[in-house]
Amino acid sequence: MQYELVIKGGQVVSAAGTVKADVAIKGEKIVAVAEGLSGKKEIDATGKLVLPGALDVHTHFQLPFCGTVSADGFTSGSRAAALGGVTTFIDFAIQSKPATLMETVAARRAEADPKVCVDYGLHAGITDWNDERAKEIPAVIEAGLPTFKMFMIYKGQGWQSNDGDLYAALRETAKYGGMVGVHAENNDLIELLQSEADRDGLTGCYTHTITRPDITETEAIARAINLAEAAGGTLYIFHMSTGAAADILRDARAKGINVHAETGPHYLLLDDELFKREDGHHFATCPPIRKPADQAKLWERITDSTLEVLATDTCTFNSEQKATWNGDYKAIPFGMPGIEVLLPLTYTHGVGAGRFSVNHMVAMLSENPARLFGLEGRKGKIAEGHDADIVLFDPDLKHTISAETHATKCDYEPFEGIECTGWPVTTLLRGKIIVWDREFVGKAGDGTFLKRKPPVAIR
Ligand code: URP
Ligand code: ZN
């Protein structure tokens, strides 16, 4: 039998193992994974790893934030994603009061739908929990957004939720199988430390670190976990940055509390000494990048599967936007690009450095996010019936990350100079080649909005 398209001779990787196999594709779907398949069209994958496309469940493209709008929009951001082997991203529809969640979702989809080059979903960002919001939950989940985000900070932005709001949302979403994610930092404590820094005349970039010590994250995470346990809800912690929080998470999961978490390459590979550089403000994000000891602990906790997901929190601000800080650390537009280098950095510093297997990498970048975010059975695996989102990855290709060559609309590169061994060369989205030999050959509109289901089997 001759299939439409066959990827031949590669090593097909899943969380469970690596096998030499061919992958047959019909239309948008994988229809067979076996040796000796033949196709009308064939792609030679000899010497390559055949990976499921990565999912980045935390991006902020075209986000109005900190007085500006993040520089990577849905097209440039998803193009960078495709080049980096990411075939699905999940962004946010963050409610701007008094708009409802459903109005916000419709508006965000109108912005994104025509522009995306890979598939995408949205988390619903709740900024004013009340009875009306509670009534919206089933409709929002039905619209394909079973995951929510609430902010324990950003009072000035009008985004902050209090503990009662968070508890009630955890309790309400649990009725429908939803999950609430949090940006966990203690706003009151940060404000106190900022006023003390003002008193002491501290304004420089390192003050971002001084005013956000570990306790500002660990306290908020412990509190959110307690609320989730009491409410019987499912909790997800976005952008975990501290080693101490990773240990809190390990203990909570050992107790059977339904809590899950991500960290990102910036927390694993960059540290707060960077804030002492002249361009230190380029690295400012919330929570801040931390210390080498935090990095070591986070690596440990992703290796032992306490942390189940790696995601980037891509929120690009170029140097002109970042320059508006004018020496005041509180005025820095917070965020950095990262989606394009998620996979090669994880491969180089995780697999290549001997920290974990390529199968563990696929669990963290593909299978776990698909399972936790309601895309199981469709995304995250190279298996019959799944979308043919496939990356041909050259494990020997060396590339030094640089602003000179990256695709993001950022004129600096947070991971500048890091040499990777292993790089994605070809990306297929639902059977269509969108990156060929490291050239983007897709277009805006190739991607589609993913109506996600309430996550299954999370615990
Ligand atoms: O500093 C960050 N992380 N900016 C993006 C918004 C958020 O908090 O995730
Ligand atoms: Zn956040």
PDB file of N, CA and C in Angstrom, residues 213-288:
ATOM      1  N   PRO A 213      12.330  38.718  46.493  1.00  0.00           N
ATOM      2  CA  PRO A 213      13.072  37.541  46.961  1.00  0.00           C
ATOM      3  C   PRO A 213      12.208  36.287  46.881  1.00  0.00           C
ATOM      4  N   ASP A 214      12.830  35.135  47.103  1.00  0.00           N
ATOM      5  CA  ASP A 214      12.135  33.848  46.950  1.00  0.00           C
ATOM      6  C   ASP A 214      10.796  33.787  47.679  1.00  0.00           C
ATOM      7  N   ILE A 215      10.760  34.358  48.875  1.00  0.00           N
ATOM      8  CA  ILE A 215       9.535  34.262  49.685  1.00  0.00           C
ATOM      9  C   ILE A 215       8.333  34.877  48.962  1.00  0.00           C
ATOM     10  N   THR A 216       8.574  35.860  48.101  1.00  0.00           N
ATOM     11  CA  THR A 216       7.438  36.477  47.398  1.00  0.00           C
ATOM     12  C   THR A 216       6.785  35.475  46.439  1.00  0.00           C
ATOM     13  N   GLU A 217       7.553  34.489  45.987  1.00  0.00           N
ATOM     14  CA  GLU A 217       6.942  33.426  45.170  1.00  0.00           C
ATOM     15  C   GLU A 217       6.486  32.252  46.029  1.00  0.00           C
ATOM     16  N   THR A 218       7.349  31.806  46.939  1.00  0.00           N
ATOM     17  CA  THR A 218       7.035  30.564  47.670  1.00  0.00           C
ATOM     18  C   THR A 218       5.789  30.735  48.527  1.00  0.00           C
ATOM     19  N   GLU A 219       5.629  31.911  49.144  1.00  0.00           N
ATOM     20  CA  GLU A 219       4.435  32.127  49.980  1.00  0.00           C
ATOM     21  C   GLU A 219       3.190  32.052  49.115  1.00  0.00           C
ATOM     22  N   ALA A 220       3.232  32.707  47.946  1.00  0.00           N
ATOM     23  CA  ALA A 220       2.041  32.738  47.080  1.00  0.00           C
ATOM     24  C   ALA A 220       1.720  31.340  46.553  1.00  0.00           C
ATOM     25  N   ILE A 221       2.756  30.582  46.227  1.00  0.00           N
ATOM     26  CA  ILE A 221       2.519  29.229  45.713  1.00  0.00           C
ATOM     27  C   ILE A 221       1.948  28.334  46.813  1.00  0.00           C
ATOM     28  N   ALA A 222       2.506  28.429  48.013  1.00  0.00           N
ATOM     29  CA  ALA A 222       1.985  27.612  49.125  1.00  0.00           C
ATOM     30  C   ALA A 222       0.521  27.974  49.393  1.00  0.00           C
ATOM     31  N   ARG A 223       0.226  29.264  49.332  1.00  0.00           N
ATOM     32  CA  ARG A 223      -1.163  29.724  49.586  1.00  0.00           C
ATOM     33  C   ARG A 223      -2.094  29.191  48.498  1.00  0.00           C
ATOM     34  N   ALA A 224      -1.679  29.300  47.247  1.00  0.00           N
ATOM     35  CA  ALA A 224      -2.533  28.814  46.143  1.00  0.00           C
ATOM     36  C   ALA A 224      -2.772  27.309  46.264  1.00  0.00           C
ATOM     37  N   ILE A 225      -1.737  26.579  46.665  1.00  0.00           N
ATOM     38  CA  ILE A 225      -1.884  25.127  46.825  1.00  0.00           C
ATOM     39  C   ILE A 225      -2.876  24.823  47.954  1.00  0.00           C
ATOM     40  N   ASN A 226      -2.756  25.552  49.063  1.00  0.00           N
ATOM     41  CA  ASN A 226      -3.711  25.348  50.176  1.00  0.00           C
ATOM     42  C   ASN A 226      -5.128  25.618  49.718  1.00  0.00           C
ATOM     43  N   LEU A 227      -5.309  26.675  48.950  1.00  0.00           N
ATOM     44  CA  LEU A 227      -6.662  27.029  48.471  1.00  0.00           C
ATOM     45  C   LEU A 227      -7.188  25.948  47.526  1.00  0.00           C
ATOM     46  N   ALA A 228      -6.321  25.444  46.664  1.00  0.00           N
ATOM     47  CA  ALA A 228      -6.751  24.393  45.723  1.00  0.00           C
ATOM     48  C   ALA A 228      -7.172  23.140  46.475  1.00  0.00           C
ATOM     49  N   GLU A 229      -6.401  22.789  47.501  1.00  0.00           N
ATOM     50  CA  GLU A 229      -6.724  21.589  48.278  1.00  0.00           C
ATOM     51  C   GLU A 229      -8.085  21.773  48.968  1.00  0.00           C
ATOM     52  N   ALA A 230      -8.263  22.948  49.576  1.00  0.00           N
ATOM     53  CA  ALA A 230      -9.515  23.191  50.307  1.00  0.00           C
ATOM     54  C   ALA A 230     -10.713  23.256  49.366  1.00  0.00           C
ATOM     55  N   ALA A 231     -10.501  23.826  48.175  1.00  0.00           N
ATOM     56  CA  ALA A 231     -11.614  24.006  47.230  1.00  0.00           C
ATOM     57  C   ALA A 231     -11.873  22.747  46.406  1.00  0.00           C
ATOM     58  N   GLY A 232     -10.946  21.810  46.454  1.00  0.00           N
ATOM     59  CA  GLY A 232     -11.088  20.606  45.626  1.00  0.00           C
ATOM     60  C   GLY A 232     -10.901  20.900  44.148  1.00  0.00           C
ATOM     61  N   GLY A 233     -10.113  21.929  43.857  1.00  0.00           N
ATOM     62  CA  GLY A 233      -9.905  22.322  42.457  1.00  0.00           C
ATOM     63  C   GLY A 233      -8.593  21.785  41.909  1.00  0.00           C
ATOM     64  N   THR A 234      -8.391  22.032  40.622  1.00  0.00           N
ATOM     65  CA  THR A 234      -7.135  21.662  39.973  1.00  0.00           C
ATOM     66  C   THR A 234      -6.346  22.938  39.714  1.00  0.00           C
ATOM     67  N   LEU A 235      -5.112  22.943  40.181  1.00  0.00           N
ATOM     68  CA  LEU A 235      -4.274  24.145  40.129  1.00  0.00           C
ATOM     69  C   LEU A 235      -3.078  23.920  39.213  1.00  0.00           C
ATOM     70  N   TYR A 236      -2.761  24.951  38.447  1.00  0.00           N
ATOM     71  CA  TYR A 236      -1.542  24.935  37.626  1.00  0.00           C
ATOM     72  C   TYR A 236      -0.737  26.170  37.974  1.00  0.00           C
ATOM     73  N   ILE A 237       0.556  25.986  38.148  1.00  0.00           N
ATOM     74  CA  ILE A 237       1.407  27.139  38.477  1.00  0.00           C
ATOM     75  C   ILE A 237       2.233  27.498  37.254  1.00  0.00           C
ATOM     76  N   PHE A 238       1.956  28.689  36.746  1.00  0.00           N
ATOM     77  CA  PHE A 238       2.731  29.192  35.614  1.00  0.00           C
ATOM     78  C   PHE A 238       4.102  29.650  36.107  1.00  0.00           C
ATOM     79  N   HIS A 239       5.030  29.639  35.220  1.00  0.00           N
ATOM     80  CA  HIS A 239       6.402  30.152  35.411  1.00  0.00           C
ATOM     81  C   HIS A 239       6.951  30.056  36.837  1.00  0.00           C
ATOM     82  N   MET A 240       7.108  28.820  37.324  1.00  0.00           N
ATOM     83  CA  MET A 240       7.746  28.622  38.640  1.00  0.00           C
ATOM     84  C   MET A 240       9.232  28.937  38.509  1.00  0.00           C
ATOM     85  N   SER A 241       9.747  29.730  39.458  1.00  0.00           N
ATOM     86  CA  SER A 241      11.121  30.216  39.288  1.00  0.00           C
ATOM     87  C   SER A 241      12.080  29.804  40.390  1.00  0.00           C
ATOM     88  N   THR A 242      11.562  29.420  41.555  1.00  0.00           N
ATOM     89  CA  THR A 242      12.475  29.160  42.682  1.00  0.00           C
ATOM     90  C   THR A 242      12.592  27.669  42.998  1.00  0.00           C
ATOM     91  N   GLY A 243      13.776  27.298  43.494  1.00  0.00           N
ATOM     92  CA  GLY A 243      13.988  25.918  43.923  1.00  0.00           C
ATOM     93  C   GLY A 243      13.106  25.573  45.102  1.00  0.00           C
ATOM     94  N   ALA A 244      12.930  26.517  46.015  1.00  0.00           N
ATOM     95  CA  ALA A 244      12.112  26.247  47.208  1.00  0.00           C
ATOM     96  C   ALA A 244      10.664  25.954  46.820  1.00  0.00           C
ATOM     97  N   ALA A 245      10.148  26.652  45.831  1.00  0.00           N
ATOM     98  CA  ALA A 245       8.768  26.395  45.382  1.00  0.00           C
ATOM     99  C   ALA A 245       8.666  25.006  44.757  1.00  0.00           C
ATOM    100  N   ALA A 246       9.720  24.596  44.062  1.00  0.00           N
ATOM    101  CA  ALA A 246       9.695  23.260  43.448  1.00  0.00           C
ATOM    102  C   ALA A 246       9.610  22.180  44.522  1.00  0.00           C
ATOM    103  N   ASP A 247      10.250  22.430  45.673  1.00  0.00           N
ATOM    104  CA  ASP A 247      10.141  21.464  46.773  1.00  0.00           C
ATOM    105  C   ASP A 247       8.749  21.491  47.404  1.00  0.00           C
ATOM    106  N   ILE A 248       8.155  22.671  47.495  1.00  0.00           N
ATOM    107  CA  ILE A 248       6.775  22.775  48.009  1.00  0.00           C
ATOM    108  C   ILE A 248       5.838  21.982  47.093  1.00  0.00           C
ATOM    109  N   LEU A 249       6.062  22.131  45.802  1.00  0.00           N
ATOM    110  CA  LEU A 249       5.246  21.410  44.814  1.00  0.00           C
ATOM    111  C   LEU A 249       5.414  19.898  44.980  1.00  0.00           C
ATOM    112  N   ARG A 250       6.660  19.469  45.142  1.00  0.00           N
ATOM    113  CA  ARG A 250       6.911  18.020  45.308  1.00  0.00           C
ATOM    114  C   ARG A 250       6.133  17.487  46.516  1.00  0.00           C
ATOM    115  N   ASP A 251       6.171  18.217  47.636  1.00  0.00           N
ATOM    116  CA  ASP A 251       5.489  17.751  48.850  1.00  0.00           C
ATOM    117  C   ASP A 251       3.980  17.737  48.655  1.00  0.00           C
ATOM    118  N   ALA A 252       3.459  18.761  47.964  1.00  0.00           N
ATOM    119  CA  ALA A 252       2.004  18.834  47.737  1.00  0.00           C
ATOM    120  C   ALA A 252       1.541  17.684  46.846  1.00  0.00           C
ATOM    121  N   ARG A 253       2.325  17.403  45.822  1.00  0.00           N
ATOM    122  CA  ARG A 253       1.939  16.309  44.911  1.00  0.00           C
ATOM    123  C   ARG A 253       2.045  14.956  45.628  1.00  0.00           C
ATOM    124  N   ALA A 254       3.026  14.849  46.510  1.00  0.00           N
ATOM    125  CA  ALA A 254       3.161  13.601  47.280  1.00  0.00           C
ATOM    126  C   ALA A 254       1.948  13.400  48.192  1.00  0.00           C
ATOM    127  N   LYS A 255       1.353  14.504  48.633  1.00  0.00           N
ATOM    128  CA  LYS A 255       0.143  14.420  49.477  1.00  0.00           C
ATOM    129  C   LYS A 255      -1.110  14.152  48.647  1.00  0.00           C
ATOM    130  N   GLY A 256      -0.975  14.153  47.330  1.00  0.00           N
ATOM    131  CA  GLY A 256      -2.128  13.889  46.459  1.00  0.00           C
ATOM    132  C   GLY A 256      -2.918  15.133  46.080  1.00  0.00           C
ATOM    133  N   ILE A 257      -2.362  16.301  46.350  1.00  0.00           N
ATOM    134  CA  ILE A 257      -3.046  17.540  45.956  1.00  0.00           C
ATOM    135  C   ILE A 257      -2.929  17.693  44.437  1.00  0.00           C
ATOM    136  N   ASN A 258      -4.031  18.142  43.847  1.00  0.00           N
ATOM    137  CA  ASN A 258      -4.089  18.194  42.387  1.00  0.00           C
ATOM    138  C   ASN A 258      -3.448  19.490  41.877  1.00  0.00           C
ATOM    139  N   VAL A 259      -2.132  19.504  41.846  1.00  0.00           N
ATOM    140  CA  VAL A 259      -1.402  20.704  41.430  1.00  0.00           C
ATOM    141  C   VAL A 259      -0.313  20.311  40.427  1.00  0.00           C
ATOM    142  N   HIS A 260      -0.158  21.143  39.425  1.00  0.00           N
ATOM    143  CA  HIS A 260       0.792  20.891  38.335  1.00  0.00           C
ATOM    144  C   HIS A 260       1.549  22.196  38.077  1.00  0.00           C
ATOM    145  N   ALA A 261       2.721  22.081  37.459  1.00  0.00           N
ATOM    146  CA  ALA A 261       3.497  23.311  37.276  1.00  0.00           C
ATOM    147  C   ALA A 261       4.457  23.224  36.110  1.00  0.00           C
ATOM    148  N   GLU A 262       4.819  24.421  35.655  1.00  0.00           N
ATOM    149  CA  GLU A 262       5.829  24.570  34.605  1.00  0.00           C
ATOM    150  C   GLU A 262       6.973  25.425  35.132  1.00  0.00           C
ATOM    151  N   THR A 263       8.125  25.251  34.528  1.00  0.00           N
ATOM    152  CA  THR A 263       9.162  26.271  34.590  1.00  0.00           C
ATOM    153  C   THR A 263       9.613  26.507  33.149  1.00  0.00           C
ATOM    154  N   GLY A 264      10.578  27.387  32.967  1.00  0.00           N
ATOM    155  CA  GLY A 264      10.977  27.713  31.593  1.00  0.00           C
ATOM    156  C   GLY A 264      12.479  27.793  31.454  1.00  0.00           C
ATOM    157  N   PRO A 265      12.970  27.761  30.207  1.00  0.00           N
ATOM    158  CA  PRO A 265      14.423  27.792  29.971  1.00  0.00           C
ATOM    159  C   PRO A 265      15.114  28.997  30.612  1.00  0.00           C
ATOM    160  N   HIS A 266      14.420  30.136  30.698  1.00  0.00           N
ATOM    161  CA  HIS A 266      15.096  31.320  31.279  1.00  0.00           C
ATOM    162  C   HIS A 266      15.404  31.101  32.758  1.00  0.00           C
ATOM    163  N   TYR A 267      14.519  30.366  33.468  1.00  0.00           N
ATOM    164  CA  TYR A 267      14.795  30.099  34.884  1.00  0.00           C
ATOM    165  C   TYR A 267      15.869  29.027  35.052  1.00  0.00           C
ATOM    166  N   LEU A 268      16.045  28.200  34.039  1.00  0.00           N
ATOM    167  CA  LEU A 268      17.025  27.112  34.124  1.00  0.00           C
ATOM    168  C   LEU A 268      18.422  27.547  33.694  1.00  0.00           C
ATOM    169  N   LEU A 269      18.479  28.577  32.847  1.00  0.00           N
ATOM    170  CA  LEU A 269      19.765  28.886  32.206  1.00  0.00           C
ATOM    171  C   LEU A 269      20.275  30.304  32.441  1.00  0.00           C
ATOM    172  N   LEU A 270      19.426  31.207  32.920  1.00  0.00           N
ATOM    173  CA  LEU A 270      19.865  32.593  33.144  1.00  0.00           C
ATOM    174  C   LEU A 270      19.789  32.887  34.643  1.00  0.00           C
ATOM    175  N   ASP A 271      20.696  33.737  35.147  1.00  0.00           N
ATOM    176  CA  ASP A 271      20.588  34.063  36.574  1.00  0.00           C
ATOM    177  C   ASP A 271      20.656  35.564  36.807  1.00  0.00           C
ATOM    178  N   ASP A 272      20.336  35.954  38.054  1.00  0.00           N
ATOM    179  CA  ASP A 272      20.082  37.370  38.325  1.00  0.00           C
ATOM    180  C   ASP A 272      21.340  38.239  38.316  1.00  0.00           C
ATOM    181  N   GLU A 273      22.511  37.658  38.155  1.00  0.00           N
ATOM    182  CA  GLU A 273      23.716  38.476  37.957  1.00  0.00           C
ATOM    183  C   GLU A 273      23.573  39.313  36.682  1.00  0.00           C
ATOM    184  N   LEU A 274      22.747  38.821  35.752  1.00  0.00           N
ATOM    185  CA  LEU A 274      22.543  39.552  34.484  1.00  0.00           C
ATOM    186  C   LEU A 274      21.962  40.944  34.728  1.00  0.00           C
ATOM    187  N   PHE A 275      21.222  41.111  35.829  1.00  0.00           N
ATOM    188  CA  PHE A 275      20.635  42.431  36.111  1.00  0.00           C
ATOM    189  C   PHE A 275      21.702  43.485  36.396  1.00  0.00           C
ATOM    190  N   LYS A 276      22.918  43.037  36.647  1.00  0.00           N
ATOM    191  CA  LYS A 276      24.002  43.988  36.929  1.00  0.00           C
ATOM    192  C   LYS A 276      24.619  44.537  35.641  1.00  0.00           C
ATOM    193  N   ARG A 277      24.259  43.934  34.510  1.00  0.00           N
ATOM    194  CA  ARG A 277      24.794  44.411  33.229  1.00  0.00           C
ATOM    195  C   ARG A 277      24.069  45.675  32.784  1.00  0.00           C
ATOM    196  N   GLU A 278      24.706  46.396  31.896  1.00  0.00           N
ATOM    197  CA  GLU A 278      24.080  47.624  31.377  1.00  0.00           C
ATOM    198  C   GLU A 278      22.731  47.324  30.701  1.00  0.00           C
ATOM    199  N   ASP A 279      22.660  46.170  30.036  1.00  0.00           N
ATOM    200  CA  ASP A 279      21.407  45.778  29.375  1.00  0.00           C
ATOM    201  C   ASP A 279      20.576  44.832  30.263  1.00  0.00           C
ATOM    202  N   GLY A 280      20.817  44.899  31.566  1.00  0.00           N
ATOM    203  CA  GLY A 280      20.136  43.980  32.499  1.00  0.00           C
ATOM    204  C   GLY A 280      18.621  44.037  32.409  1.00  0.00           C
ATOM    205  N   HIS A 281      18.103  45.222  32.080  1.00  0.00           N
ATOM    206  CA  HIS A 281      16.639  45.372  32.009  1.00  0.00           C
ATOM    207  C   HIS A 281      16.036  44.502  30.909  1.00  0.00           C
ATOM    208  N   HIS A 282      16.849  44.100  29.928  1.00  0.00           N
ATOM    209  CA  HIS A 282      16.331  43.205  28.873  1.00  0.00           C
ATOM    210  C   HIS A 282      15.874  41.875  29.461  1.00  0.00           C
ATOM    211  N   PHE A 283      16.444  41.502  30.607  1.00  0.00           N
ATOM    212  CA  PHE A 283      16.171  40.178  31.191  1.00  0.00           C
ATOM    213  C   PHE A 283      15.082  40.231  32.259  1.00  0.00           C
ATOM    214  N   ALA A 284      14.477  41.404  32.442  1.00  0.00           N
ATOM    215  CA  ALA A 284      13.487  41.536  33.520  1.00  0.00           C
ATOM    216  C   ALA A 284      12.154  40.935  33.107  1.00  0.00           C
ATOM    217  N   THR A 285      11.723  39.990  33.900  1.00  0.00           N
ATOM    218  CA  THR A 285      10.446  39.337  33.707  1.00  0.00           C
ATOM    219  C   THR A 285       9.923  39.024  35.103  1.00  0.00           C
ATOM    220  N   CYS A 286       8.657  38.669  35.215  1.00  0.00           N
ATOM    221  CA  CYS A 286       8.078  38.360  36.524  1.00  0.00           C
ATOM    222  C   CYS A 286       7.519  36.950  36.526  1.00  0.00           C
ATOM    223  N   PRO A 287       7.875  36.127  37.513  1.00  0.00           N
ATOM    224  CA  PRO A 287       8.886  36.348  38.543  1.00  0.00           C
ATOM    225  C   PRO A 287      10.275  36.475  37.904  1.00  0.00           C
ATOM    226  N   PRO A 288      11.225  37.066  38.647  1.00  0.00           N
ATOM    227  CA  PRO A 288      12.544  37.297  38.046  1.00  0.00           C
ATOM    228  C   PRO A 288      13.360  36.018  37.895  1.00  0.00           C
TER     229      PRO A 288
END
